[in-house]
Coordinates of C-alpha atoms and ligand atoms in Angstrom, one line a residue:
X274 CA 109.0 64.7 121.0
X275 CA 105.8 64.3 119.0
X276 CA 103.9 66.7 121.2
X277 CA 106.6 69.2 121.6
X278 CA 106.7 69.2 116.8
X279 CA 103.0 70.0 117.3
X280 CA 103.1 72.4 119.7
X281 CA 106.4 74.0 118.4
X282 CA 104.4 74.0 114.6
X283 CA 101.7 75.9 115.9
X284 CA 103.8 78.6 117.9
X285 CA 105.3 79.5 114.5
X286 CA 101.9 79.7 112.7
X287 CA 101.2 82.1 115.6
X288 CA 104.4 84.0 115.1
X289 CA 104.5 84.3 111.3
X290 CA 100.7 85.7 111.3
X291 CA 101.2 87.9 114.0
X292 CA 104.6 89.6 112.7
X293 CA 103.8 90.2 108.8
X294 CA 101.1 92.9 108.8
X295 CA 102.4 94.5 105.5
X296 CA 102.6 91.4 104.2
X297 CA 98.8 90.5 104.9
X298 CA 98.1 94.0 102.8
X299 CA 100.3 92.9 100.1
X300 CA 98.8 89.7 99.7
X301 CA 95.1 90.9 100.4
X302 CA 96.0 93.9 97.4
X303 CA 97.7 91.7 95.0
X304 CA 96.7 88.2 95.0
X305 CA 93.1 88.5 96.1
X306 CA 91.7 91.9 94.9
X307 CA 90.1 92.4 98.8
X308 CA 89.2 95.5 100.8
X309 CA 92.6 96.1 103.1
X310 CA 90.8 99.1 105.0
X311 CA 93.3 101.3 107.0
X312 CA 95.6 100.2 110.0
X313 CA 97.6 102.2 112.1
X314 CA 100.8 101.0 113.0
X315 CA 100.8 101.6 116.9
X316 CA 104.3 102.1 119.2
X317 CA 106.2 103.0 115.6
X318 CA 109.5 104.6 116.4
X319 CA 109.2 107.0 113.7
X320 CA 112.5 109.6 115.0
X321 CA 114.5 108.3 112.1
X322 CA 112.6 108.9 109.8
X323 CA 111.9 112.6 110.8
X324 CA 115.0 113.4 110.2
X325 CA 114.8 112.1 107.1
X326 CA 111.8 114.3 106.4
X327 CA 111.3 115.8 102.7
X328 CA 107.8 117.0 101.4
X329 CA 107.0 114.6 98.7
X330 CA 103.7 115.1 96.4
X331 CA 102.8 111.7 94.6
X332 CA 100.6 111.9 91.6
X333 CA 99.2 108.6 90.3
X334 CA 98.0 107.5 86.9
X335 CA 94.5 106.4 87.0
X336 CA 92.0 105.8 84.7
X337 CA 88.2 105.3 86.3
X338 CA 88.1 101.3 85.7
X339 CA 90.6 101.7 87.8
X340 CA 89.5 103.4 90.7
X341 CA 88.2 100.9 92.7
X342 CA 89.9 98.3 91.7
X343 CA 93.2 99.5 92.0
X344 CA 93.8 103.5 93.0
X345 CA 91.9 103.1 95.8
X346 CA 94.3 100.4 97.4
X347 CA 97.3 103.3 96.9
X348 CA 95.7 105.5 99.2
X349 CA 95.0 103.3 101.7
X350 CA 98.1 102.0 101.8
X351 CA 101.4 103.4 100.8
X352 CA 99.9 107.1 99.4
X353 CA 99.1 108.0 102.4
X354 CA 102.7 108.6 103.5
X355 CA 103.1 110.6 100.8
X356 CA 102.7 114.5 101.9
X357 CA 100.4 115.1 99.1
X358 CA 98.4 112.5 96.9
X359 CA 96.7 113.0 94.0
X360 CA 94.8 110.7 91.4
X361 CA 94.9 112.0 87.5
X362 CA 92.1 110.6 85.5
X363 CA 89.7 111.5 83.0
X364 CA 86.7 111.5 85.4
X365 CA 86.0 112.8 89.4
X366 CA 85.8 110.4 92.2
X367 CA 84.7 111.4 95.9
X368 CA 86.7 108.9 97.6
X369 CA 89.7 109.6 95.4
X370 CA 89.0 113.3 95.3
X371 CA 90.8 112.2 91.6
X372 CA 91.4 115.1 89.2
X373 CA 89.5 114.7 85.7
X374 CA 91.9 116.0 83.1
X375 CA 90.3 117.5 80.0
X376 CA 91.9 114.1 77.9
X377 CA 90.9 110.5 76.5
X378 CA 91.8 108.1 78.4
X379 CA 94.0 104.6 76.3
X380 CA 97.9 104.3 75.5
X381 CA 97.6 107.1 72.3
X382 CA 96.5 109.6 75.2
X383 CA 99.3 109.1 77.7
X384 CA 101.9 111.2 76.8
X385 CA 99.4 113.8 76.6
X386 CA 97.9 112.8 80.1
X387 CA 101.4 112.8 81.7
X388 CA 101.7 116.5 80.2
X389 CA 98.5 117.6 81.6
X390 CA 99.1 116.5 85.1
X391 CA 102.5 117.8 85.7
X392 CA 101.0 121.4 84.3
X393 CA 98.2 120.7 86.6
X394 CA 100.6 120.5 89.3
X395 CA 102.7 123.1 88.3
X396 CA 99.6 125.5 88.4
X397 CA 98.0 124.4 91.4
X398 CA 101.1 122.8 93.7
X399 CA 104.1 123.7 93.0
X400 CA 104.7 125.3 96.6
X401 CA 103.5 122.3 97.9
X402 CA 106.5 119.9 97.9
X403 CA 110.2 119.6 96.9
X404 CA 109.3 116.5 95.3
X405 CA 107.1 114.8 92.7
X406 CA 106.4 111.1 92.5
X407 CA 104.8 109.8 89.1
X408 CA 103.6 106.6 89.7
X409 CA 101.1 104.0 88.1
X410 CA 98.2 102.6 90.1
X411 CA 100.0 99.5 90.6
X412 CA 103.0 100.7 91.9
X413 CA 104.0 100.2 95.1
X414 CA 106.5 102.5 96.6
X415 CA 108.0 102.3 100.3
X416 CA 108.1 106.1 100.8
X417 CA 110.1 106.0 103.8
X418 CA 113.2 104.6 101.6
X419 CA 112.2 107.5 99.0
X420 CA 112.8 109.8 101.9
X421 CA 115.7 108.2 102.7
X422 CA 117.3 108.2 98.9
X423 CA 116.5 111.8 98.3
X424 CA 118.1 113.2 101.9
X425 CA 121.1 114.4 100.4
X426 CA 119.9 116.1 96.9
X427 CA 118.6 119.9 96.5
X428 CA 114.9 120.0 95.1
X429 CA 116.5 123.2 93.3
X430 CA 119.2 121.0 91.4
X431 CA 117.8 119.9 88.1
X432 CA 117.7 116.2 89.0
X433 CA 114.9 113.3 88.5
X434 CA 115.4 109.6 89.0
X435 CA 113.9 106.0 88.7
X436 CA 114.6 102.9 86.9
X437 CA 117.1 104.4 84.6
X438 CA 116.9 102.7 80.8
X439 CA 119.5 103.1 78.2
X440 CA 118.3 103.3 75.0
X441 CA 116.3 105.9 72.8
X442 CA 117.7 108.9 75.1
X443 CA 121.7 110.0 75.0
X444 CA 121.8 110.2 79.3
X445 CA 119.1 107.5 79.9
X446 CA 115.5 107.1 80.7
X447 CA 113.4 106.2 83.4
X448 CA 110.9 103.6 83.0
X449 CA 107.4 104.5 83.4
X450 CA 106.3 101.3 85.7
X451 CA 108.4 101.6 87.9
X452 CA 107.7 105.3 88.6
X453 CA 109.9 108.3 88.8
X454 CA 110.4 111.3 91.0
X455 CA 111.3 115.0 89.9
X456 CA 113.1 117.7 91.9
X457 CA 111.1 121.0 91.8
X458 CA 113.9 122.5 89.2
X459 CA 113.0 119.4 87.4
X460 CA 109.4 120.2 87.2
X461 CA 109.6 124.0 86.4
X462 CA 112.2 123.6 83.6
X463 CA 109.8 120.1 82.1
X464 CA 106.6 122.7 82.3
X465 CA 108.1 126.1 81.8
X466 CA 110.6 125.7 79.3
X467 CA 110.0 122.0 77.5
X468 CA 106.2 121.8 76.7
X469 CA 105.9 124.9 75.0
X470 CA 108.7 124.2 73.0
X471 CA 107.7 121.6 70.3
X472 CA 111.9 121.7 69.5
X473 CA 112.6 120.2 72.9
X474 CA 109.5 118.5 73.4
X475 CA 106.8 116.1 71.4
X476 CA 103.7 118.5 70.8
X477 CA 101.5 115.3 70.3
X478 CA 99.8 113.1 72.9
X479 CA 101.0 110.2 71.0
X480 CA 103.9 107.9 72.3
X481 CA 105.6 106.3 75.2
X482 CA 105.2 108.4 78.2
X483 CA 108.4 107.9 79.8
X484 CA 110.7 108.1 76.5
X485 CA 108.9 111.4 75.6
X486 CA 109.6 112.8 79.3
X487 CA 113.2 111.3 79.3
X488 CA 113.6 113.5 75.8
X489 CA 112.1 116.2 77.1
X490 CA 114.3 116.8 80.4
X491 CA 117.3 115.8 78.6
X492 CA 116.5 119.2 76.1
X493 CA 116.1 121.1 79.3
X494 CA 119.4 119.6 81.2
X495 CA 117.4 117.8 83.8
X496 CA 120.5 115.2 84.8
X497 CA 119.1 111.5 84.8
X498 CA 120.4 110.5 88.3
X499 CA 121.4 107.4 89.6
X500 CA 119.1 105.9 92.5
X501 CA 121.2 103.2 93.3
X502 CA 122.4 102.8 97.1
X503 CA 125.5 102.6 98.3
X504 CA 126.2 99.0 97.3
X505 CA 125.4 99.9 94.0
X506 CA 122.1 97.9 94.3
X507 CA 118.5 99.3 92.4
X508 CA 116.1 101.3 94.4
X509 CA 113.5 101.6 91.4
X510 CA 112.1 98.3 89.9
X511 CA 109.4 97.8 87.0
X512 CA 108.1 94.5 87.2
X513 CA 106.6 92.8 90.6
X514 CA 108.9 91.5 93.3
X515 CA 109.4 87.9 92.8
X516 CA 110.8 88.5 88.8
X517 CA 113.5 90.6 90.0
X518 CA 114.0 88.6 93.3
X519 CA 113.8 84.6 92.4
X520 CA 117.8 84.7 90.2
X521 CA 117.3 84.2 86.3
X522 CA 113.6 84.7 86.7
X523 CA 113.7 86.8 83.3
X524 CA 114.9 84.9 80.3
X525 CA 118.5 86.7 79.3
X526 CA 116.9 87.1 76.0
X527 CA 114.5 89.1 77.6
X528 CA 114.6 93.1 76.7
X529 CA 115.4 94.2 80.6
X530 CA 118.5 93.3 80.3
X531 CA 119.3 95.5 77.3
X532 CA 117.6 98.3 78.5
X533 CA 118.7 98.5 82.3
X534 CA 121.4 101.1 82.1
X535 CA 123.4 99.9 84.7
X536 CA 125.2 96.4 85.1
X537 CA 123.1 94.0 87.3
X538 CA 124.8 91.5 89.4
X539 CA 123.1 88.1 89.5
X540 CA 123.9 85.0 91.8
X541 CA 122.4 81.4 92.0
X542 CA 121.1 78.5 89.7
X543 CA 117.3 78.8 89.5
X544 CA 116.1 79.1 85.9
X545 CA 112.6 79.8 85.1
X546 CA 111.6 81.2 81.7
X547 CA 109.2 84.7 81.6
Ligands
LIG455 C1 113.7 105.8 118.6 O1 114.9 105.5 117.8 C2 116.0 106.4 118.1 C3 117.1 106.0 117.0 O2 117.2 104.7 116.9 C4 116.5 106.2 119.5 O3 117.6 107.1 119.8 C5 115.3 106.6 120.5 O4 115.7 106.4 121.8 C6 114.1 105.7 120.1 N1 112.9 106.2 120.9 C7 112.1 105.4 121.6 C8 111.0 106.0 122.3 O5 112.3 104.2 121.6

């Protein structure tokens, strides 16, 4: 019996390593800071997810301390499913191929950097998709279940969605951490008709990014949609995976669970405090 605990203990060391490739990237990104490199993933049955096809450009908010510590992990791994990936910063990178926005970098310049690169886009891109990702260079986003949440909407309907917040805007915000994604209506109306207008939209580069974009859209009737799936479960987090996973990780005094606009379901006993 001894022999066959051994031998049965190693078997499932062998197992677990050889079945968890994406996690082996997620630990090698988050926990240890290391070089991933690229990996193909061979014998993937990808007919599913053809169908599910939508052209989706992802633009990431960088800052050059960042680029090799963390934007260049988001286009080795998840960006590069993305149909169109592109780095904002305030300074070029070759590897990155990053755009250098005419803007100081630091929290007072965000609004104003967010402005920048969705006019960028609009100038340069705005044939190129039916979609547009905003997301942080520590966001991870599993673009195949993007794909799949954004099958049945119009990139011509006035739409964006994402971690939707309830406060500061009448319909709801999305949070900026946990990224957000605009239809192509969504964009035009933010660039064309919101910027411009220092009535509908904050002239300033000061301020929260995503309460000034949530504002702005809002003035441009952009609908806030609602990512959840069918169970009525989120699709768009903003902190990492185990506080929204482990029950009770987040104190209830904690602000999420003012802000989240829609009711959150919790089960089990584990209480750890933030
Ligand atoms: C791929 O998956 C689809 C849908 O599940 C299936 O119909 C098809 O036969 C699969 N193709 C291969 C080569 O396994």
């Amino acid at each position: 019996m001894i022999v066959g605990f051994i031998v049965g203990f190693f078997l499932a060391v062998l197992f677990i390593h050889s079945s968890m490739p994406e996690r082996d990237d997620y630990v090698l990104y988050y926990r240890y800071g290391q070089d991933v490199g690229t990996h193909d993933h061979v014998n993937e049955n990808t007919s599913i997810a053809e169908k599910l096809y939508s052209c989706i450009l992802c633009w990431i908010m960088t800052n050059p301390a960042n680029h090799q510590t963390k934007a260049r992990h988001v286009k080795r791994t998840w960006g590069k499913r993305c149909n169109k990936l592109i780095f904002m910063s305030s300074a070029k990178d070759e590897e990155l191929d990053a755009v250098a926005l005419p803007i100081g970098e630091g929290l007072d310049n965000l609004w104003g950097k967010t402005k920048e690169a969705f006019e960028y886009i609009y100038e340069h891109h705005m044939n190129d998709a039916d979609w547009f990702l905003k997301a942080d260079d520590d966001t991870y986003m599993i673009v195949e279940n993007l794909r799949y949440m954004l099958y049945p909407y119009n990139p011509n309907t006035p739409v964006y969605f994402g971690c939707k917040f309830k406060p500061h805007v009448k319909q709801g915000y999305m949070s900026g951490g946990a990224g957000y994604v605009l239809s192509r209506e969504a964009v035009r109306r933010f660039v064309v008709e919101a910027i411009p207008n220092p009535k509908l939209c904050k002239k300033e580069n000061t301020g929260e990014e995503d309460t000034q974009i949530g504002e702005c859209l809002e003035n441009v009737k952009v609908l806030a949609g609602d990512s959840r799936d069918a169970n009525g479960r989120g699709r768009f987090f903003p902190f990492v995976p185990e506080h929204h996973l482990i029950p009770s990780f987040m104190d209830k005094e904690f602000w999420y669970w003012e802000y989240i606009y829609y009711k959150t379901d919790e089960v089990g006993s584990f209480k750890f405090k933030l």
